[in-house]
Coordinates of C-alpha atoms in Angstrom, one line a residue:
X7 CA 120.1 105.6 81.0
X8 CA 120.6 106.0 77.3
X9 CA 120.6 102.2 76.4
X10 CA 118.8 100.3 79.1
X11 CA 119.0 96.9 77.4
X12 CA 122.8 97.1 77.3
X13 CA 123.0 97.0 81.1
X14 CA 120.0 94.8 81.9
X15 CA 121.9 91.7 82.4
X16 CA 124.6 93.4 84.5
X17 CA 122.1 94.9 86.8
X18 CA 120.3 91.6 87.2
X19 CA 123.5 89.8 88.1
X20 CA 124.4 92.5 90.6
X21 CA 121.0 92.1 92.2
X22 CA 121.4 88.3 92.2
X23 CA 118.4 87.7 90.0
X24 CA 118.0 86.2 86.5
X25 CA 117.5 88.8 83.9
X26 CA 113.9 89.2 82.8
X27 CA 114.6 89.1 79.1
X28 CA 115.3 85.3 79.3
X29 CA 112.3 83.1 79.5
X30 CA 114.0 79.9 80.8
X31 CA 114.9 80.6 84.4
X32 CA 116.4 77.2 84.9
X33 CA 118.9 77.7 82.0
X34 CA 119.5 81.2 83.1
X35 CA 120.5 80.2 86.6
X36 CA 122.8 77.5 85.2
X37 CA 124.5 80.1 82.9
X38 CA 124.9 82.6 85.7
X39 CA 126.5 79.9 87.9
X40 CA 128.8 78.9 85.0
X41 CA 129.9 82.5 84.6
X42 CA 130.4 83.0 88.3
X43 CA 132.9 80.1 88.2
X44 CA 134.9 81.4 85.2
X45 CA 138.1 83.4 85.4
X46 CA 138.3 86.7 83.6
X47 CA 140.7 85.2 81.1
X48 CA 138.2 82.4 80.3
X49 CA 135.4 84.9 79.9
X50 CA 137.4 87.1 77.6
X51 CA 138.4 84.0 75.5
X52 CA 134.7 83.3 74.9
X53 CA 134.4 86.6 73.2
X54 CA 136.8 85.7 70.4
X55 CA 136.3 83.8 67.1
X56 CA 139.5 83.0 65.3
X57 CA 140.9 80.7 62.5
X58 CA 143.6 78.2 62.7
X59 CA 145.6 76.2 60.1
X60 CA 145.5 72.5 59.9
X61 CA 143.5 69.3 59.0
X62 CA 143.6 68.1 62.6
X63 CA 143.6 69.7 66.0
X64 CA 147.2 68.5 66.8
X65 CA 148.6 69.0 63.3
X66 CA 152.4 68.8 62.9
X67 CA 152.3 69.7 59.2
X68 CA 155.3 72.1 58.9
X69 CA 153.4 74.7 56.7
X70 CA 150.4 74.7 59.0
X71 CA 152.5 75.0 62.2
X72 CA 154.5 77.8 60.7
X73 CA 151.3 79.7 59.7
X74 CA 149.9 79.3 63.2
X75 CA 153.1 80.4 64.9
X76 CA 153.2 83.4 62.6
X77 CA 149.7 84.5 63.8
X78 CA 149.8 83.4 67.4
X79 CA 153.3 83.0 68.6
X80 CA 155.8 80.2 68.9
X81 CA 153.7 78.4 71.6
X82 CA 150.7 77.9 69.2
X83 CA 151.5 75.1 66.7
X84 CA 148.0 74.0 66.1
X85 CA 144.3 74.3 67.1
X86 CA 144.8 72.4 70.4
X87 CA 147.4 74.9 71.4
X88 CA 145.3 77.9 70.3
X89 CA 142.3 76.8 72.4
X90 CA 144.6 76.0 75.4
X91 CA 146.1 79.5 75.2
X92 CA 143.1 81.7 74.7
X93 CA 140.0 79.5 75.7
X94 CA 138.3 80.7 72.5
X95 CA 134.5 80.8 72.1
X96 CA 134.6 80.0 68.4
X97 CA 136.7 78.7 65.6
X98 CA 136.2 79.6 61.9
X99 CA 136.9 77.2 59.0
X100 CA 138.4 78.2 55.7
X101 CA 139.7 76.3 52.7
X102 CA 142.9 78.4 52.6
X103 CA 143.7 77.3 56.2
X104 CA 143.4 73.7 55.2
X105 CA 140.4 73.0 57.3
X106 CA 138.1 71.9 54.5
X107 CA 140.3 69.8 52.1
X108 CA 138.5 66.6 52.9
X109 CA 135.0 66.2 54.5
X110 CA 136.1 63.3 56.7
X111 CA 139.2 65.1 57.9
X112 CA 137.0 68.2 58.6
X113 CA 134.8 66.1 60.8
X114 CA 137.9 64.8 62.6
X115 CA 139.2 68.3 63.1
X116 CA 135.8 69.4 64.6
X117 CA 136.0 66.4 67.0
X118 CA 139.6 67.3 67.9
X119 CA 138.8 70.9 68.6
X120 CA 135.7 70.1 70.7
X121 CA 137.7 67.7 72.8
X122 CA 140.4 70.4 73.3
X123 CA 137.7 72.9 74.4
X124 CA 136.1 70.4 76.8
X125 CA 139.6 69.6 78.3
X126 CA 139.8 73.2 79.5
X127 CA 138.8 74.0 83.1
X128 CA 135.6 75.8 82.1
X129 CA 134.6 72.9 79.7
X130 CA 132.7 75.1 77.2
X131 CA 132.1 73.6 73.7
X132 CA 133.0 75.7 70.7
X133 CA 131.0 77.4 68.0
X134 CA 132.5 76.1 64.8
X135 CA 131.6 78.4 61.9
X136 CA 132.1 78.9 58.2
X137 CA 130.7 81.1 55.4
X138 CA 128.5 78.9 53.3
X139 CA 126.3 81.4 51.5
X140 CA 126.6 79.5 48.2
X141 CA 127.0 81.2 44.9
X142 CA 129.8 83.8 45.1
X143 CA 130.9 82.9 48.7
X144 CA 131.2 79.3 49.7
X145 CA 133.8 77.3 51.6
X146 CA 132.7 73.7 50.9
X147 CA 132.7 72.2 47.5
X148 CA 131.9 68.7 46.2
X149 CA 130.7 66.4 47.6
X150 CA 128.9 69.1 49.6
X151 CA 125.6 70.0 47.9
X152 CA 126.0 73.3 46.0
X153 CA 123.2 75.8 45.5
X154 CA 123.3 78.7 43.1
X155 CA 123.3 81.4 45.8
X156 CA 121.1 84.0 47.3
X157 CA 120.3 86.2 44.2
X158 CA 119.5 83.0 42.3
X159 CA 117.0 82.2 45.1
X160 CA 115.7 85.8 44.7
X161 CA 115.1 85.0 41.0
X162 CA 112.9 82.1 42.0
X163 CA 110.7 84.3 44.2
X164 CA 110.3 81.2 46.4
X165 CA 110.6 81.3 50.2
X166 CA 110.0 77.6 50.1
X167 CA 113.2 77.1 48.1
X168 CA 115.1 79.3 50.5
X169 CA 113.8 77.3 53.5
X170 CA 114.6 74.0 51.9
X171 CA 118.1 75.1 50.7
X172 CA 118.9 76.3 54.2
X173 CA 117.8 73.1 55.8
X174 CA 120.0 71.0 53.4
X175 CA 122.9 73.3 54.0
X176 CA 122.5 73.1 57.8
X177 CA 122.3 69.3 57.8
X178 CA 125.4 68.9 55.7
X179 CA 127.4 71.4 57.7
X180 CA 126.3 69.7 60.9
X181 CA 127.5 66.3 59.6
X182 CA 131.1 67.9 59.6
X183 CA 130.7 69.2 63.1
X184 CA 130.2 72.8 61.8
X185 CA 127.4 74.2 64.0
X186 CA 127.2 77.7 62.6
X187 CA 126.8 79.3 59.2
X188 CA 127.7 82.9 58.7
X189 CA 124.6 83.3 56.5
X190 CA 122.2 84.6 55.2
X191 CA 123.1 88.0 53.8
X192 CA 120.2 90.4 54.6
X193 CA 121.6 93.3 52.7
X194 CA 119.3 94.9 50.1
X195 CA 121.4 95.4 47.0
X196 CA 120.0 98.6 45.6
X197 CA 123.3 99.8 44.2
X198 CA 124.4 98.0 40.9
X199 CA 128.0 99.2 41.5
X200 CA 128.2 97.4 44.9
X201 CA 131.6 95.6 44.7
X202 CA 131.2 93.3 47.7
X203 CA 127.6 92.3 48.0
X204 CA 125.9 92.0 44.6
X205 CA 124.7 88.4 44.1
X206 CA 125.3 87.6 47.7
X207 CA 122.0 89.5 48.3
X208 CA 118.6 88.1 47.6
X209 CA 117.9 91.3 45.5
X210 CA 116.9 94.9 45.6
X211 CA 113.3 94.5 46.9
X212 CA 113.1 94.9 50.6
X213 CA 110.0 92.7 50.9
X214 CA 111.6 89.9 48.9
X215 CA 114.9 90.1 50.9
X216 CA 112.9 90.0 54.1
X217 CA 110.9 87.0 53.1
X218 CA 113.9 85.0 52.0
X219 CA 116.0 86.0 55.0
X220 CA 113.3 84.8 57.3
X221 CA 113.0 81.5 55.4
X222 CA 116.8 81.0 55.2
X223 CA 117.2 81.5 58.9
X224 CA 114.5 79.0 59.7
X225 CA 115.9 76.5 57.3
X226 CA 119.5 76.7 58.5
X227 CA 118.5 76.4 62.2
X228 CA 116.0 73.6 61.5
X229 CA 118.9 71.9 59.7
X230 CA 120.9 72.0 62.9
X231 CA 123.2 75.1 62.7
X232 CA 123.0 78.6 64.0
X233 CA 122.3 81.3 61.4
X234 CA 124.2 84.6 61.5
X235 CA 122.3 87.3 59.6
X236 CA 124.6 89.9 58.0
X237 CA 125.7 92.7 57.7
X238 CA 124.0 95.0 60.1
X239 CA 122.9 97.8 59.7
X240 CA 123.0 97.1 55.9
X241 CA 125.7 96.9 53.3
X242 CA 123.6 97.0 50.1
X243 CA 124.1 100.6 49.0
X244 CA 127.8 101.1 48.7
X245 CA 130.4 101.5 46.0
X246 CA 133.3 100.5 48.3
X247 CA 134.4 97.2 49.7
X248 CA 134.8 97.3 53.4
X249 CA 137.7 94.8 53.1
X250 CA 139.7 97.6 51.6
X251 CA 138.2 100.9 52.7
X252 CA 135.5 102.5 54.8
X253 CA 132.1 102.6 52.9
X254 CA 129.8 105.5 53.6
X255 CA 126.0 105.0 53.1
X256 CA 123.9 108.1 53.2
X257 CA 120.6 106.7 54.1
X258 CA 118.3 108.8 56.3
X259 CA 116.7 107.1 59.3
X260 CA 113.5 106.9 57.3
X261 CA 115.2 105.3 54.3
X262 CA 117.0 102.8 56.7
X263 CA 113.6 101.9 58.3
X264 CA 112.1 101.3 54.8
X265 CA 115.0 99.7 53.0
X266 CA 117.6 98.2 55.3
X267 CA 116.0 97.4 58.6
X268 CA 113.1 95.0 57.5
X269 CA 115.2 92.0 56.5
X270 CA 117.0 92.2 59.9
X271 CA 113.7 92.5 61.6
X272 CA 112.6 89.4 59.7
X273 CA 115.7 87.5 60.7
X274 CA 115.2 88.4 64.3
X275 CA 111.5 87.4 64.2
X276 CA 112.7 84.0 62.7
X277 CA 114.9 83.5 65.8
X278 CA 118.3 84.1 64.3
X279 CA 121.0 83.0 66.8
X280 CA 123.4 85.7 65.7
X281 CA 123.8 88.9 63.7
X282 CA 127.0 90.1 62.1
X283 CA 128.0 93.7 61.9
X284 CA 129.0 95.8 58.9
X285 CA 132.1 98.1 58.9
X286 CA 130.2 100.9 57.2
X287 CA 129.5 104.5 58.2
X288 CA 125.9 105.6 58.1
X289 CA 126.3 109.3 59.1
X290 CA 122.5 110.1 59.3
X291 CA 122.1 107.3 61.8
X292 CA 124.9 108.6 64.0
X293 CA 124.2 111.8 65.9
X294 CA 127.9 112.4 66.7
X295 CA 129.0 112.2 63.0
X296 CA 129.7 115.4 61.1
X297 CA 129.3 114.6 57.4
X298 CA 131.4 117.6 56.4
X299 CA 134.4 117.2 58.6
X300 CA 133.9 113.5 59.1
X301 CA 134.6 114.0 62.8
X302 CA 132.9 111.5 65.2
X303 CA 132.1 109.1 62.3
X304 CA 132.9 105.6 63.4
X305 CA 132.1 102.4 61.5
X306 CA 128.8 100.8 62.7
X307 CA 130.7 98.0 64.4
X308 CA 132.1 100.6 66.9
X309 CA 129.1 102.8 67.3
X310 CA 126.8 102.4 70.3
X311 CA 124.0 104.2 68.6
X312 CA 123.8 101.5 66.0
X313 CA 124.9 98.4 67.8
X314 CA 122.9 99.1 70.9
X315 CA 120.5 102.0 70.1
X316 CA 119.2 100.5 66.9
X317 CA 119.9 96.8 67.1
X318 CA 119.3 96.1 70.8
X319 CA 116.8 98.8 71.8
X320 CA 114.9 99.6 68.6
X321 CA 114.9 96.2 66.9
X322 CA 114.8 94.4 70.3
X323 CA 117.5 91.9 69.5
X324 CA 119.0 90.1 72.5
X325 CA 121.0 87.4 70.7
X326 CA 124.7 87.2 70.0
X327 CA 126.2 90.0 67.8
X328 CA 129.5 89.2 66.1
X329 CA 131.7 91.6 64.3
X330 CA 132.8 91.1 60.7
X331 CA 136.5 90.4 60.5
X332 CA 138.4 93.0 62.5
X333 CA 141.3 92.7 60.0
X334 CA 139.2 94.5 57.4
X335 CA 140.3 98.0 56.6
X336 CA 136.7 99.3 57.0
X337 CA 137.2 99.1 60.8
X338 CA 140.9 100.0 61.1
X339 CA 141.3 103.4 59.5
X340 CA 140.7 105.4 62.6
X341 CA 141.9 103.5 65.6
X342 CA 144.8 101.3 66.6
X343 CA 144.4 97.5 66.8
X344 CA 144.4 97.6 70.6
X345 CA 141.4 100.0 70.6
X346 CA 139.2 98.3 68.1
X347 CA 138.0 95.3 70.1
X348 CA 137.5 97.4 73.2
X349 CA 135.4 100.0 71.3
X350 CA 133.4 97.2 69.7
X351 CA 132.5 95.7 73.1
X352 CA 131.6 99.2 74.4
X353 CA 129.3 99.6 71.3
X354 CA 127.4 96.5 72.3
X355 CA 128.8 93.6 70.2
X356 CA 129.5 90.2 71.9
X357 CA 132.0 88.3 69.7
X358 CA 135.1 89.6 68.0
X359 CA 136.1 87.9 64.7
X360 CA 139.9 87.6 64.2
X361 CA 140.7 86.2 60.8
X362 CA 143.9 86.4 58.7
X363 CA 141.9 87.3 55.6
X364 CA 143.7 90.5 54.6
X365 CA 147.4 91.4 53.9
X366 CA 147.5 93.1 57.3
X367 CA 146.0 91.0 60.1
X368 CA 145.0 92.3 63.6
X369 CA 146.8 90.2 66.2
X370 CA 144.7 88.0 68.4
X371 CA 147.2 88.5 71.2
X372 CA 147.0 92.3 71.0
X373 CA 143.1 92.2 70.9
X374 CA 142.8 89.7 73.7
X375 CA 145.1 91.5 76.0
X376 CA 143.5 94.9 75.1
X377 CA 140.2 93.6 76.4
X378 CA 141.8 92.2 79.6
X379 CA 143.6 95.5 80.2
X380 CA 140.4 97.5 79.6
X381 CA 138.7 95.5 82.3
X382 CA 141.6 95.8 84.7
X383 CA 141.7 99.6 84.1
X384 CA 138.0 100.0 84.6
X385 CA 137.3 101.1 81.0
X386 CA 135.2 98.0 80.6
X387 CA 133.4 96.5 83.6
X388 CA 133.5 92.8 84.2
X389 CA 129.7 92.9 84.3
X390 CA 129.8 94.1 80.7
X391 CA 132.0 91.1 79.7
X392 CA 129.6 88.9 81.6
X393 CA 126.7 90.2 79.6
X394 CA 128.3 89.0 76.3
X395 CA 129.4 85.8 77.8
X396 CA 125.9 85.2 79.0
X397 CA 124.5 85.6 75.4
X398 CA 127.2 83.2 74.0
X399 CA 126.6 80.6 76.7
X400 CA 122.9 80.9 76.3
X401 CA 123.2 80.2 72.5
X402 CA 125.4 77.2 73.2
X403 CA 123.0 75.9 75.9
X404 CA 119.9 76.4 73.7
X405 CA 121.6 74.6 70.9
X406 CA 122.3 71.6 73.1
X407 CA 126.1 72.0 73.2
X408 CA 126.3 71.0 76.9
X409 CA 124.0 68.0 76.5
X410 CA 126.7 65.8 74.8
X411 CA 130.3 65.8 73.7
X412 CA 129.6 67.4 70.3
X413 CA 131.4 64.5 68.5
X414 CA 130.2 63.7 65.0
X415 CA 130.4 60.3 63.4
X416 CA 133.3 60.5 60.9
X417 CA 132.4 57.2 59.3
X418 CA 129.0 58.6 58.2
X419 CA 130.1 61.9 56.9
X420 CA 130.1 61.0 53.2
X421 CA 126.7 59.3 53.4
X422 CA 125.2 62.7 54.6
X423 CA 126.6 64.9 51.9
X424 CA 125.3 65.4 48.4
X425 CA 122.5 62.8 48.6
X426 CA 120.3 62.3 45.5
X427 CA 117.5 64.2 47.3
X428 CA 119.7 67.1 48.1
X429 CA 121.1 67.4 44.6
X430 CA 117.6 67.1 43.2
X431 CA 116.6 70.1 45.3
X432 CA 119.6 72.1 44.0
X433 CA 118.6 71.2 40.5
X434 CA 115.0 72.5 41.1
X435 CA 116.3 75.8 42.6
X436 CA 118.7 76.3 39.6
X437 CA 116.0 75.5 37.1
X438 CA 113.7 78.1 38.6
X439 CA 116.4 80.8 38.8
X440 CA 117.9 81.0 35.3
X441 CA 116.6 84.3 33.8
X442 CA 116.2 84.9 30.1
X443 CA 116.7 88.6 29.8
X444 CA 117.0 89.2 26.1
X445 CA 116.1 87.0 23.1
X446 CA 115.7 89.6 20.3
X447 CA 116.9 87.3 17.5
X448 CA 114.6 84.4 18.6
X449 CA 117.7 82.1 18.8
X450 CA 116.5 80.4 21.9
X451 CA 115.5 77.7 22.5
X452 CA 118.2 76.0 20.4
X453 CA 116.8 72.9 18.7
X454 CA 119.7 71.7 16.6
X455 CA 122.0 69.6 18.7
X456 CA 124.1 68.9 15.7
X457 CA 125.6 72.4 15.8
X458 CA 129.3 73.0 16.6
X459 CA 129.2 75.1 19.8
X460 CA 132.1 77.2 21.0
X461 CA 131.9 77.8 24.8
X462 CA 134.3 80.5 25.8
X463 CA 134.8 83.1 28.5
X464 CA 135.7 83.6 32.1
X465 CA 137.9 81.4 34.3
X466 CA 139.6 82.4 37.5
X467 CA 142.5 80.2 38.7
X468 CA 143.4 82.3 41.7
X469 CA 143.0 82.1 44.6
X470 CA 143.3 78.3 44.8
X471 CA 140.7 78.2 47.6
X472 CA 137.8 79.1 45.2
X473 CA 136.9 77.3 42.0
X474 CA 135.5 79.8 39.4
X475 CA 135.3 77.9 36.1
X476 CA 131.9 78.8 34.7
X477 CA 133.0 78.2 31.1
X478 CA 134.3 74.7 31.8
X479 CA 131.2 73.8 33.8
X480 CA 128.8 75.1 31.1
X481 CA 130.7 73.4 28.3
X482 CA 130.5 70.1 30.1
X483 CA 126.8 70.5 30.8
X484 CA 126.1 71.3 27.1
X485 CA 128.2 68.3 26.0
X486 CA 126.3 66.1 28.3
X487 CA 123.2 67.0 26.3
X488 CA 124.8 65.4 23.2
X489 CA 126.0 68.6 21.7
X490 CA 129.5 68.9 20.0
X491 CA 131.3 71.6 22.0
X492 CA 134.7 73.2 22.0
X493 CA 135.9 74.8 25.2
X494 CA 138.2 77.8 25.1
X495 CA 138.7 79.5 28.4
X496 CA 140.0 83.1 28.3
X497 CA 140.9 83.8 32.0
X498 CA 139.7 86.8 33.9
X499 CA 141.1 89.5 31.6
X500 CA 141.8 88.3 28.1
X501 CA 144.5 90.1 26.2
X502 CA 144.4 90.9 22.5
X503 CA 145.9 87.7 21.4
X504 CA 143.4 85.7 23.4
X505 CA 140.5 87.7 22.1
X506 CA 141.7 87.1 18.5
X507 CA 142.1 83.4 19.1
X508 CA 138.5 83.2 20.5
X509 CA 137.2 85.1 17.5
X510 CA 138.9 82.7 15.1
X511 CA 137.4 79.8 16.9
X512 CA 134.0 81.4 16.7
X513 CA 134.3 81.8 13.0
X514 CA 134.9 78.0 12.7
X515 CA 131.8 77.3 14.9
X516 CA 128.0 77.5 14.3
X517 CA 127.2 79.1 17.6
X518 CA 129.0 80.8 20.4
X519 CA 128.2 80.8 24.2
X520 CA 130.3 83.2 26.2
X521 CA 130.3 83.5 30.0
X522 CA 131.0 86.8 31.8
X523 CA 131.6 87.7 35.4
X524 CA 130.9 91.3 36.3
X525 CA 132.0 92.6 32.9
X526 CA 130.7 96.0 33.6
X527 CA 134.0 96.7 35.4
X528 CA 136.1 94.7 33.0
X529 CA 137.1 96.3 29.6
X530 CA 138.9 93.1 28.6
X531 CA 135.8 90.9 29.0
X532 CA 133.8 93.5 27.0
X533 CA 136.4 93.4 24.3
X534 CA 136.1 89.6 24.1
X535 CA 132.3 89.7 23.8
X536 CA 132.3 92.5 21.2
X537 CA 134.9 90.6 19.1
X538 CA 132.7 87.6 19.2
X539 CA 129.6 89.6 18.2
X540 CA 131.6 91.1 15.3
X541 CA 132.1 87.6 13.8
X542 CA 128.4 87.6 12.8
X543 CA 127.9 84.2 14.4
X544 CA 125.0 83.8 16.8
X545 CA 126.4 84.7 20.3
X546 CA 124.6 83.9 23.6
X547 CA 126.0 85.9 26.6
X548 CA 125.6 84.2 29.9
X549 CA 126.3 86.4 32.9
X550 CA 127.4 84.1 35.7
X551 CA 127.6 86.6 38.6
X552 CA 126.0 90.1 38.7
X553 CA 123.2 90.3 36.1
X554 CA 124.1 93.9 35.1
X555 CA 126.6 92.9 32.4
X556 CA 124.1 93.4 29.5
X557 CA 124.3 97.2 30.0
X558 CA 127.7 97.0 28.3
X559 CA 126.4 95.2 25.2
X560 CA 123.5 97.2 23.8
X561 CA 123.6 95.4 20.4
X562 CA 123.8 91.8 21.8
X563 CA 120.6 90.0 20.9
X564 CA 120.7 87.1 23.4
X565 CA 121.4 87.3 27.1
X566 CA 120.8 85.1 30.2
X567 CA 121.5 85.8 33.9
X568 CA 122.4 82.8 36.1
X569 CA 123.7 84.7 39.2
X570 CA 126.1 81.8 39.8
X571 CA 128.9 79.8 38.3
X572 CA 128.1 76.7 40.5
X573 CA 127.5 73.5 38.7
X574 CA 123.7 73.3 39.2
X575 CA 123.4 76.8 37.7
X576 CA 125.5 75.9 34.7
X577 CA 123.6 72.6 34.1
X578 CA 120.3 74.5 34.4
X579 CA 121.6 77.0 31.8
X580 CA 122.4 74.3 29.4
X581 CA 118.9 72.8 29.7
X582 CA 117.4 76.2 29.1
X583 CA 119.5 76.9 26.1
X584 CA 118.4 73.7 24.4
X585 CA 114.8 73.9 25.5
X586 CA 114.9 71.0 27.9
X587 CA 113.4 73.3 30.5
X588 CA 111.7 76.7 30.1
X589 CA 113.4 79.8 31.7
X590 CA 111.5 80.6 34.9
X591 CA 113.6 83.2 36.7
X592 CA 112.6 86.8 37.3
X593 CA 115.1 89.6 37.8
X594 CA 115.5 90.3 41.5
X595 CA 117.1 93.6 40.6
X596 CA 116.7 96.4 38.1
X597 CA 119.3 96.5 35.3
X598 CA 120.2 100.1 34.5
X599 CA 121.4 101.3 31.1
X600 CA 124.7 103.0 30.8
X601 CA 122.9 106.4 31.0
X602 CA 121.2 105.4 34.2
X603 CA 117.8 104.8 32.8
X604 CA 116.0 101.5 33.3
X605 CA 117.2 98.9 30.8
X606 CA 115.2 96.0 32.3
X607 CA 112.9 96.4 35.3
X608 CA 112.7 94.3 38.5
X609 CA 110.6 91.3 37.7
X610 CA 111.5 91.0 34.0
X611 CA 112.0 87.5 32.7
X612 CA 111.2 86.0 29.3
X613 CA 109.6 82.7 28.7
X614 CA 109.5 80.3 25.7

């Protein structure tokens, strides 16, 4: 048998014995009995994770009802209806679906949905998940405690910080009834042009990423939520975004073992409850894939050699495997929507993520019925479905979901978010992450708080679900130090008139601080910075996402990398600028020059 682990549970159930891979025989017998009393429809429902609009489980808000009916049909007005129809295993929360507008209402929504799940005949509580990576990808804003993000943690070099940040995040998510975080990102970002990972990674060094992945998993799960390590088998060396196309990664098996696999091994060793797949093609890991003709080249999510051969058999992982969103183009180029969920299950995954996060969304009804029909036709055995249901129920059992009603105290939510101790930890992490990359003119640290400081640069006002105002946050932080500041935000792509206005304001100021966000791919941002440099005034560039921006400004004398536009990062940056704290961060990546040579090496970081 090619993949013995794939069928271990099914064989054990046929023989009437608990599978040997599970240590707790009592729990295992309980789970097997539970499965034996479930209908096929209930089992298949457990395999799906989907999103739903609304602030409550029984919402009647017209916009939310219309959005739900557009996705799920006229009989699904709200979350209660969705659970009743499909008997889902998991619900995902997003700001755009109005689940996270208010922490107390979010807790109420969690309570509503858990009650709806327990009202079904099988009485199986829900996994309730969100993406709280911090930094570039976050779903919960204030009063939730914000951390600068994973690459900022990489700049601190501290597994202790990663553990503590994970624990705080877990505790605050759990207060809202969210019991799973789709984090951490275990991808090793060795490609500076990566458009989708970047600062979501801890860095380019495999050992560092492994150490912080291990610590983050432990922290989140000690904090009370399940961690989902992503994106297997690795998404760190790509120039394509799998939301929009199919990335190809040409790592040999040896390179994968050395670069990509260790962080996942670390997450598994730390006891990660879940691993999320990547919609990437790795042709040299796939024996059926012809690189020249591209025949037989499926994304990893749909490939048994990767999902079962590598993840299950080679890495020995027997936890829950969830797909990344099946609406992403990276998994939809080759097959119809009715084939994708079936092929994913045949490859070895357990849960199928259905999210309306793209312009073209795969239908839950199509996917759900495709799986049912595959079982009825014999393409998938019911034993194969049972294997995944077993893993999902085992996770829920081990997390104590069946020991209580999973209700959270809505009256205590605000007391458990953003406590002084949690915010103090975020401040410490931020203070240790800000990296002074270049200080050629010796401008820093600034000592004259009587200067007139222009703070200008990036602001994104869309989508409304994400706040990206680094300039505003930095200007306020500098002003809080008693410095006279003028704020002039230039948007994401300043035109000529905006650039000229910024330069005029710079001429009337003593000092300029300009924020950038991935300006290596933004000519308009580079035009802004170059115009400010041309004024002859001291200009400090603060890169608030990927740290590679300095490559576009060879003549800029002063440059800091913060890896994050979150408030703690901007406040820490202000303190570093004015010498209230010393810069402590070390680059967790190499910064290449425009010609491909090394501009600044991994580990670089100046001090005062």
